[in-house]
Amino acid sequence: MKETVFKINISVKIPEQSRVYEQLISTINELPGVTRVDLPSDHTFETVEMSVSVRFNNAEEAQSLHKKILRLITRCDGVCVAGISYDLNAMFGES
């Protein structure tokens, strides 16, 4: 199995940020293949970087997992994706 971390910059546009973050982390953690979700403890910034650690067997599985995570984020009320990044070598490399 391969491992990588998806780094997703998100922004919450509603007052109850911590409740939204807790719900989002819990939902993403339920996805098969997700091993950890991290957010900075200080949620006072407009945009924060969420790190989602994942395990996968092949590139197709990694892409599918990435899409599911983004779909969950965009369906969460008041949350928008401000940017994404991930390690392409880990996802598509031969090692």
Short mmCIF file of the N, C-alpha and C atoms (twelve columns), coordinates in Angstrom:
data_MODEL
# 
_entry.id   MODEL 
# 
loop_
_atom_site.group_PDB 
_atom_site.id 
_atom_site.type_symbol 
_atom_site.label_atom_id 
_atom_site.label_alt_id 
_atom_site.label_comp_id 
_atom_site.label_asym_id 
_atom_site.label_seq_id 
_atom_site.Cartn_x 
_atom_site.Cartn_y 
_atom_site.Cartn_z 
_atom_site.pdbx_PDB_model_num 
ATOM 1   N N  . MET A 1  0.831   -1.189 0.000  1 
ATOM 2   C CA . MET A 1  0.000   0.000  0.000  1 
ATOM 3   C C  . MET A 1  0.872   1.248  0.000  1 
ATOM 4   N N  . LYS A 2  0.390   2.263  -0.668 1 
ATOM 5   C CA . LYS A 2  1.078   3.555  -0.692 1 
ATOM 6   C C  . LYS A 2  0.365   4.501  0.260  1 
ATOM 7   N N  . GLU A 3  1.073   5.549  0.662  1 
ATOM 8   C CA . GLU A 3  0.502   6.561  1.539  1 
ATOM 9   C C  . GLU A 3  0.845   7.935  1.007  1 
ATOM 10  N N  . THR A 4  -0.041  8.877  1.232  1 
ATOM 11  C CA . THR A 4  0.232   10.272 0.911  1 
ATOM 12  C C  . THR A 4  -0.644  11.142 1.792  1 
ATOM 13  N N  . VAL A 5  -0.440  12.443 1.696  1 
ATOM 14  C CA . VAL A 5  -1.246  13.404 2.445  1 
ATOM 15  C C  . VAL A 5  -1.812  14.406 1.453  1 
ATOM 16  N N  . PHE A 6  -3.141  14.529 1.437  1 
ATOM 17  C CA . PHE A 6  -3.792  15.567 0.643  1 
ATOM 18  C C  . PHE A 6  -3.833  16.818 1.511  1 
ATOM 19  N N  . LYS A 7  -3.342  17.924 0.994  1 
ATOM 20  C CA . LYS A 7  -3.393  19.188 1.723  1 
ATOM 21  C C  . LYS A 7  -4.432  20.063 1.038  1 
ATOM 22  N N  . ILE A 8  -5.480  20.374 1.780  1 
ATOM 23  C CA . ILE A 8  -6.623  21.089 1.221  1 
ATOM 24  C C  . ILE A 8  -6.840  22.348 2.045  1 
ATOM 25  N N  . ASN A 9  -6.740  23.500 1.409  1 
ATOM 26  C CA . ASN A 9  -7.006  24.764 2.086  1 
ATOM 27  C C  . ASN A 9  -8.504  25.017 2.043  1 
ATOM 28  N N  . ILE A 10 -9.084  25.164 3.238  1 
ATOM 29  C CA . ILE A 10 -10.524 25.397 3.306  1 
ATOM 30  C C  . ILE A 10 -10.807 26.665 4.081  1 
ATOM 31  N N  . SER A 11 -11.977 27.205 3.837  1 
ATOM 32  C CA . SER A 11 -12.398 28.405 4.517  1 
ATOM 33  C C  . SER A 11 -13.847 28.222 4.934  1 
ATOM 34  N N  . VAL A 12 -14.153 28.592 6.171  1 
ATOM 35  C CA . VAL A 12 -15.513 28.463 6.697  1 
ATOM 36  C C  . VAL A 12 -16.111 29.854 6.801  1 
ATOM 37  N N  . LYS A 13 -17.275 30.022 6.196  1 
ATOM 38  C CA . LYS A 13 -17.896 31.344 6.099  1 
ATOM 39  C C  . LYS A 13 -19.076 31.523 7.053  1 
ATOM 40  N N  . ILE A 14 -19.158 30.713 8.095  1 
ATOM 41  C CA . ILE A 14 -20.242 30.870 9.065  1 
ATOM 42  C C  . ILE A 14 -19.644 31.010 10.460 1 
ATOM 43  N N  . PRO A 15 -20.391 31.595 11.395 1 
ATOM 44  C CA . PRO A 15 -19.840 31.882 12.723 1 
ATOM 45  C C  . PRO A 15 -19.399 30.659 13.529 1 
ATOM 46  N N  . GLU A 16 -20.093 29.545 13.440 1 
ATOM 47  C CA . GLU A 16 -19.789 28.379 14.274 1 
ATOM 48  C C  . GLU A 16 -18.717 27.501 13.626 1 
ATOM 49  N N  . GLN A 17 -17.518 28.051 13.458 1 
ATOM 50  C CA . GLN A 17 -16.445 27.347 12.758 1 
ATOM 51  C C  . GLN A 17 -16.063 26.028 13.409 1 
ATOM 52  N N  . SER A 18 -15.880 26.015 14.724 1 
ATOM 53  C CA . SER A 18 -15.389 24.791 15.364 1 
ATOM 54  C C  . SER A 18 -16.371 23.636 15.205 1 
ATOM 55  N N  . ARG A 19 -17.668 23.900 15.251 1 
ATOM 56  C CA . ARG A 19 -18.660 22.847 15.047 1 
ATOM 57  C C  . ARG A 19 -18.557 22.291 13.637 1 
ATOM 58  N N  . VAL A 20 -18.387 23.172 12.662 1 
ATOM 59  C CA . VAL A 20 -18.264 22.756 11.266 1 
ATOM 60  C C  . VAL A 20 -17.009 21.914 11.074 1 
ATOM 61  N N  . TYR A 21 -15.888 22.358 11.636 1 
ATOM 62  C CA . TYR A 21 -14.640 21.606 11.505 1 
ATOM 63  C C  . TYR A 21 -14.761 20.217 12.132 1 
ATOM 64  N N  . GLU A 22 -15.363 20.136 13.319 1 
ATOM 65  C CA . GLU A 22 -15.525 18.842 13.991 1 
ATOM 66  C C  . GLU A 22 -16.361 17.890 13.148 1 
ATOM 67  N N  . GLN A 23 -17.451 18.400 12.596 1 
ATOM 68  C CA . GLN A 23 -18.329 17.574 11.761 1 
ATOM 69  C C  . GLN A 23 -17.590 17.109 10.507 1 
ATOM 70  N N  . LEU A 24 -16.860 18.002 9.887  1 
ATOM 71  C CA . LEU A 24 -16.126 17.687 8.663  1 
ATOM 72  C C  . LEU A 24 -15.043 16.635 8.923  1 
ATOM 73  N N  . ILE A 25 -14.286 16.804 9.989  1 
ATOM 74  C CA . ILE A 25 -13.237 15.844 10.339 1 
ATOM 75  C C  . ILE A 25 -13.844 14.468 10.595 1 
ATOM 76  N N  . SER A 26 -14.919 14.431 11.342 1 
ATOM 77  C CA . SER A 26 -15.583 13.163 11.654 1 
ATOM 78  C C  . SER A 26 -16.067 12.456 10.395 1 
ATOM 79  N N  . THR A 27 -16.675 13.200 9.489  1 
ATOM 80  C CA . THR A 27 -17.201 12.626 8.248  1 
ATOM 81  C C  . THR A 27 -16.077 12.099 7.361  1 
ATOM 82  N N  . ILE A 28 -15.012 12.869 7.206  1 
ATOM 83  C CA . ILE A 28 -13.893 12.448 6.356  1 
ATOM 84  C C  . ILE A 28 -13.193 11.227 6.957  1 
ATOM 85  N N  . ASN A 29 -13.061 11.191 8.275  1 
ATOM 86  C CA . ASN A 29 -12.413 10.053 8.941  1 
ATOM 87  C C  . ASN A 29 -13.143 8.736  8.703  1 
ATOM 88  N N  . GLU A 30 -14.423 8.782  8.372  1 
ATOM 89  C CA . GLU A 30 -15.209 7.570  8.132  1 
ATOM 90  C C  . GLU A 30 -14.928 6.938  6.769  1 
ATOM 91  N N  . LEU A 31 -14.290 7.675  5.860  1 
ATOM 92  C CA . LEU A 31 -14.008 7.128  4.530  1 
ATOM 93  C C  . LEU A 31 -12.953 6.027  4.609  1 
ATOM 94  N N  . PRO A 32 -13.191 4.890  3.946  1 
ATOM 95  C CA . PRO A 32 -12.163 3.845  3.899  1 
ATOM 96  C C  . PRO A 32 -10.906 4.384  3.211  1 
ATOM 97  N N  . GLY A 33 -9.753  4.143  3.809  1 
ATOM 98  C CA . GLY A 33 -8.493  4.618  3.251  1 
ATOM 99  C C  . GLY A 33 -7.954  5.842  3.967  1 
ATOM 100 N N  . VAL A 34 -8.817  6.587  4.651  1 
ATOM 101 C CA . VAL A 34 -8.363  7.762  5.397  1 
ATOM 102 C C  . VAL A 34 -7.801  7.282  6.730  1 
ATOM 103 N N  . THR A 35 -6.566  7.687  7.020  1 
ATOM 104 C CA . THR A 35 -5.931  7.266  8.266  1 
ATOM 105 C C  . THR A 35 -5.873  8.377  9.303  1 
ATOM 106 N N  . ARG A 36 -5.964  9.637  8.859  1 
ATOM 107 C CA . ARG A 36 -5.883  10.750 9.805  1 
ATOM 108 C C  . ARG A 36 -6.313  12.047 9.126  1 
ATOM 109 N N  . VAL A 37 -6.967  12.918 9.899  1 
ATOM 110 C CA . VAL A 37 -7.326  14.255 9.427  1 
ATOM 111 C C  . VAL A 37 -6.803  15.246 10.457 1 
ATOM 112 N N  . ASP A 38 -6.012  16.208 10.005 1 
ATOM 113 C CA . ASP A 38 -5.449  17.216 10.905 1 
ATOM 114 C C  . ASP A 38 -5.851  18.611 10.461 1 
ATOM 115 N N  . LEU A 39 -6.151  19.445 11.455 1 
ATOM 116 C CA . LEU A 39 -6.406  20.869 11.252 1 
ATOM 117 C C  . LEU A 39 -5.627  21.621 12.319 1 
ATOM 118 N N  . PRO A 40 -5.176  22.837 12.013 1 
ATOM 119 C CA . PRO A 40 -4.531  23.629 13.065 1 
ATOM 120 C C  . PRO A 40 -5.514  23.844 14.212 1 
ATOM 121 N N  . SER A 41 -5.022  23.876 15.433 1 
ATOM 122 C CA . SER A 41 -5.918  24.055 16.582 1 
ATOM 123 C C  . SER A 41 -6.492  25.467 16.645 1 
ATOM 124 N N  . ASP A 42 -5.818  26.433 16.047 1 
ATOM 125 C CA . ASP A 42 -6.305  27.813 16.034 1 
ATOM 126 C C  . ASP A 42 -7.101  28.041 14.759 1 
ATOM 127 N N  . HIS A 43 -8.425  28.065 14.887 1 
ATOM 128 C CA . HIS A 43 -9.299  28.218 13.723 1 
ATOM 129 C C  . HIS A 43 -9.686  29.676 13.467 1 
ATOM 130 N N  . THR A 44 -8.922  30.628 13.982 1 
ATOM 131 C CA . THR A 44 -9.316  32.022 13.848 1 
ATOM 132 C C  . THR A 44 -8.955  32.613 12.494 1 
ATOM 133 N N  . PHE A 45 -8.142  31.919 11.713 1 
ATOM 134 C CA . PHE A 45 -7.771  32.425 10.395 1 
ATOM 135 C C  . PHE A 45 -8.889  32.156 9.402  1 
ATOM 136 N N  . GLU A 46 -8.977  33.000 8.386  1 
ATOM 137 C CA . GLU A 46 -10.023 32.838 7.379  1 
ATOM 138 C C  . GLU A 46 -9.857  31.530 6.611  1 
ATOM 139 N N  . THR A 47 -8.611  31.177 6.299  1 
ATOM 140 C CA . THR A 47 -8.342  29.944 5.562  1 
ATOM 141 C C  . THR A 47 -7.380  29.081 6.374  1 
ATOM 142 N N  . VAL A 48 -7.685  27.790 6.487  1 
ATOM 143 C CA . VAL A 48 -6.805  26.859 7.195  1 
ATOM 144 C C  . VAL A 48 -6.466  25.698 6.277  1 
ATOM 145 N N  . GLU A 49 -5.332  25.063 6.530  1 
ATOM 146 C CA . GLU A 49 -4.928  23.913 5.731  1 
ATOM 147 C C  . GLU A 49 -5.286  22.624 6.463  1 
ATOM 148 N N  . MET A 50 -6.146  21.841 5.841  1 
ATOM 149 C CA . MET A 50 -6.519  20.532 6.364  1 
ATOM 150 C C  . MET A 50 -5.610  19.502 5.715  1 
ATOM 151 N N  . SER A 51 -5.003  18.651 6.526  1 
ATOM 152 C CA . SER A 51 -4.165  17.569 6.010  1 
ATOM 153 C C  . SER A 51 -4.906  16.258 6.208  1 
ATOM 154 N N  . VAL A 52 -5.095  15.522 5.111  1 
ATOM 155 C CA . VAL A 52 -5.792  14.241 5.170  1 
ATOM 156 C C  . VAL A 52 -4.812  13.155 4.740  1 
ATOM 157 N N  . SER A 53 -4.420  12.309 5.685  1 
ATOM 158 C CA . SER A 53 -3.502  11.201 5.394  1 
ATOM 159 C C  . SER A 53 -4.310  10.014 4.891  1 
ATOM 160 N N  . VAL A 54 -3.836  9.412  3.792  1 
ATOM 161 C CA . VAL A 54 -4.579  8.309  3.175  1 
ATOM 162 C C  . VAL A 54 -3.645  7.168  2.778  1 
ATOM 163 N N  . ARG A 55 -4.236  5.972  2.647  1 
ATOM 164 C CA . ARG A 55 -3.547  4.791  2.118  1 
ATOM 165 C C  . ARG A 55 -4.342  4.291  0.928  1 
ATOM 166 N N  . PHE A 56 -3.626  3.808  -0.086 1 
ATOM 167 C CA . PHE A 56 -4.297  3.354  -1.301 1 
ATOM 168 C C  . PHE A 56 -3.422  2.335  -2.009 1 
ATOM 169 N N  . ASN A 57 -4.034  1.575  -2.914 1 
ATOM 170 C CA . ASN A 57 -3.311  0.538  -3.661 1 
ATOM 171 C C  . ASN A 57 -2.798  1.023  -5.004 1 
ATOM 172 N N  . ASN A 58 -3.540  1.919  -5.655 1 
ATOM 173 C CA . ASN A 58 -3.157  2.369  -6.998 1 
ATOM 174 C C  . ASN A 58 -3.658  3.788  -7.238 1 
ATOM 175 N N  . ALA A 59 -3.267  4.348  -8.367 1 
ATOM 176 C CA . ALA A 59 -3.603  5.736  -8.687 1 
ATOM 177 C C  . ALA A 59 -5.107  5.952  -8.780 1 
ATOM 178 N N  . GLU A 60 -5.831  4.991  -9.338 1 
ATOM 179 C CA . GLU A 60 -7.279  5.139  -9.480 1 
ATOM 180 C C  . GLU A 60 -7.947  5.240  -8.110 1 
ATOM 181 N N  . GLU A 61 -7.491  4.420  -7.184 1 
ATOM 182 C CA . GLU A 61 -8.039  4.444  -5.827 1 
ATOM 183 C C  . GLU A 61 -7.743  5.783  -5.146 1 
ATOM 184 N N  . ALA A 62 -6.526  6.301  -5.338 1 
ATOM 185 C CA . ALA A 62 -6.146  7.587  -4.751 1 
ATOM 186 C C  . ALA A 62 -6.985  8.719  -5.334 1 
ATOM 187 N N  . GLN A 63 -7.180  8.708  -6.647 1 
ATOM 188 C CA . GLN A 63 -7.990  9.749  -7.283 1 
ATOM 189 C C  . GLN A 63 -9.428  9.691  -6.799 1 
ATOM 190 N N  . SER A 64 -9.969  8.497  -6.671 1 
ATOM 191 C CA . SER A 64 -11.335 8.326  -6.196 1 
ATOM 192 C C  . SER A 64 -11.487 8.848  -4.769 1 
ATOM 193 N N  . LEU A 65 -10.527 8.536  -3.921 1 
ATOM 194 C CA . LEU A 65 -10.556 8.998  -2.538 1 
ATOM 195 C C  . LEU A 65 -10.458 10.517 -2.470 1 
ATOM 196 N N  . HIS A 66 -9.590  11.100 -3.284 1 
ATOM 197 C CA . HIS A 66 -9.440  12.554 -3.327 1 
ATOM 198 C C  . HIS A 66 -10.757 13.210 -3.736 1 
ATOM 199 N N  . LYS A 67 -11.427 12.662 -4.739 1 
ATOM 200 C CA . LYS A 67 -12.717 13.202 -5.188 1 
ATOM 201 C C  . LYS A 67 -13.772 13.107 -4.095 1 
ATOM 202 N N  . LYS A 68 -13.805 11.983 -3.382 1 
ATOM 203 C CA . LYS A 68 -14.780 11.806 -2.301 1 
ATOM 204 C C  . LYS A 68 -14.560 12.829 -1.197 1 
ATOM 205 N N  . ILE A 69 -13.306 13.066 -0.849 1 
ATOM 206 C CA . ILE A 69 -12.983 14.043 0.191  1 
ATOM 207 C C  . ILE A 69 -13.423 15.437 -0.240 1 
ATOM 208 N N  . LEU A 70 -13.088 15.819 -1.470 1 
ATOM 209 C CA . LEU A 70 -13.491 17.142 -1.958 1 
ATOM 210 C C  . LEU A 70 -15.008 17.269 -2.017 1 
ATOM 211 N N  . ARG A 71 -15.685 16.205 -2.417 1 
ATOM 212 C CA . ARG A 71 -17.151 16.226 -2.478 1 
ATOM 213 C C  . ARG A 71 -17.742 16.448 -1.083 1 
ATOM 214 N N  . LEU A 72 -17.201 15.767 -0.080 1 
ATOM 215 C CA . LEU A 72 -17.679 15.956 1.293  1 
ATOM 216 C C  . LEU A 72 -17.470 17.390 1.764  1 
ATOM 217 N N  . ILE A 73 -16.315 17.952 1.439  1 
ATOM 218 C CA . ILE A 73 -16.025 19.328 1.851  1 
ATOM 219 C C  . ILE A 73 -16.985 20.301 1.182  1 
ATOM 220 N N  . THR A 74 -17.197 20.154 -0.118 1 
ATOM 221 C CA . THR A 74 -18.049 21.110 -0.832 1 
ATOM 222 C C  . THR A 74 -19.520 20.971 -0.468 1 
ATOM 223 N N  . ARG A 75 -19.922 19.826 0.063  1 
ATOM 224 C CA . ARG A 75 -21.315 19.643 0.490  1 
ATOM 225 C C  . ARG A 75 -21.572 20.176 1.897  1 
ATOM 226 N N  . CYS A 76 -20.535 20.527 2.612  1 
ATOM 227 C CA . CYS A 76 -20.665 21.019 3.981  1 
ATOM 228 C C  . CYS A 76 -21.050 22.503 3.949  1 
ATOM 229 N N  . ASP A 77 -22.152 22.851 4.592  1 
ATOM 230 C CA . ASP A 77 -22.647 24.233 4.588  1 
ATOM 231 C C  . ASP A 77 -21.608 25.209 5.122  1 
ATOM 232 N N  . GLY A 78 -21.397 26.276 4.381  1 
ATOM 233 C CA . GLY A 78 -20.510 27.344 4.813  1 
ATOM 234 C C  . GLY A 78 -19.035 27.118 4.555  1 
ATOM 235 N N  . VAL A 79 -18.676 25.984 3.952  1 
ATOM 236 C CA . VAL A 79 -17.264 25.667 3.713  1 
ATOM 237 C C  . VAL A 79 -16.947 25.797 2.236  1 
ATOM 238 N N  . CYS A 80 -15.827 26.414 1.915  1 
ATOM 239 C CA . CYS A 80 -15.371 26.416 0.528  1 
ATOM 240 C C  . CYS A 80 -13.915 25.987 0.466  1 
ATOM 241 N N  . VAL A 81 -13.573 25.378 -0.655 1 
ATOM 242 C CA . VAL A 81 -12.202 24.943 -0.902 1 
ATOM 243 C C  . VAL A 81 -11.443 26.129 -1.480 1 
ATOM 244 N N  . ALA A 82 -10.356 26.511 -0.817 1 
ATOM 245 C CA . ALA A 82 -9.563  27.645 -1.276 1 
ATOM 246 C C  . ALA A 82 -8.357  27.195 -2.091 1 
ATOM 247 N N  . GLY A 83 -7.996  25.925 -2.007 1 
ATOM 248 C CA . GLY A 83 -6.865  25.393 -2.761 1 
ATOM 249 C C  . GLY A 83 -6.600  23.956 -2.369 1 
ATOM 250 N N  . ILE A 84 -5.941  23.216 -3.262 1 
ATOM 251 C CA . ILE A 84 -5.606  21.820 -2.977 1 
ATOM 252 C C  . ILE A 84 -4.182  21.534 -3.428 1 
ATOM 253 N N  . SER A 85 -3.563  20.558 -2.784 1 
ATOM 254 C CA . SER A 85 -2.249  20.087 -3.229 1 
ATOM 255 C C  . SER A 85 -2.073  18.665 -2.733 1 
ATOM 256 N N  . TYR A 86 -1.270  17.916 -3.443 1 
ATOM 257 C CA . TYR A 86 -0.978  16.549 -3.058 1 
ATOM 258 C C  . TYR A 86 0.290   16.112 -3.754 1 
ATOM 259 N N  . ASP A 87 0.879   15.033 -3.259 1 
ATOM 260 C CA . ASP A 87 2.141   14.518 -3.774 1 
ATOM 261 C C  . ASP A 87 1.868   13.581 -4.950 1 
ATOM 262 N N  . LEU A 88 2.028   14.099 -6.164 1 
ATOM 263 C CA . LEU A 88 1.758   13.292 -7.359 1 
ATOM 264 C C  . LEU A 88 2.681   12.085 -7.458 1 
ATOM 265 N N  . ASN A 89 3.934   12.236 -7.020 1 
ATOM 266 C CA . ASN A 89 4.862   11.102 -7.069 1 
ATOM 267 C C  . ASN A 89 4.368   9.949  -6.205 1 
ATOM 268 N N  . ALA A 90 3.844   10.260 -5.041 1 
ATOM 269 C CA . ALA A 90 3.331   9.209  -4.162 1 
ATOM 270 C C  . ALA A 90 2.101   8.549  -4.767 1 
ATOM 271 N N  . MET A 91 1.282   9.333  -5.444 1 
ATOM 272 C CA . MET A 91 0.053   8.791  -6.012 1 
ATOM 273 C C  . MET A 91 0.298   7.983  -7.274 1 
ATOM 274 N N  . PHE A 92 1.212   8.440  -8.120 1 
ATOM 275 C CA . PHE A 92 1.370   7.828  -9.431 1 
ATOM 276 C C  . PHE A 92 2.715   7.151  -9.640 1 
ATOM 277 N N  . GLY A 93 3.605   7.240  -8.636 1 
ATOM 278 C CA . GLY A 93 4.934   6.648  -8.767 1 
ATOM 279 C C  . GLY A 93 4.894   5.136  -8.736 1 
ATOM 280 N N  . GLU A 94 5.984   4.539  -9.141 1 
ATOM 281 C CA . GLU A 94 6.082   3.082  -9.226 1 
ATOM 282 C C  . GLU A 94 6.551   2.442  -7.927 1 
ATOM 283 N N  . SER A 95 7.025   3.231  -6.960 1 
ATOM 284 C CA . SER A 95 7.592   2.634  -5.739 1 
ATOM 285 C C  . SER A 95 6.545   2.042  -4.833 1 
# 
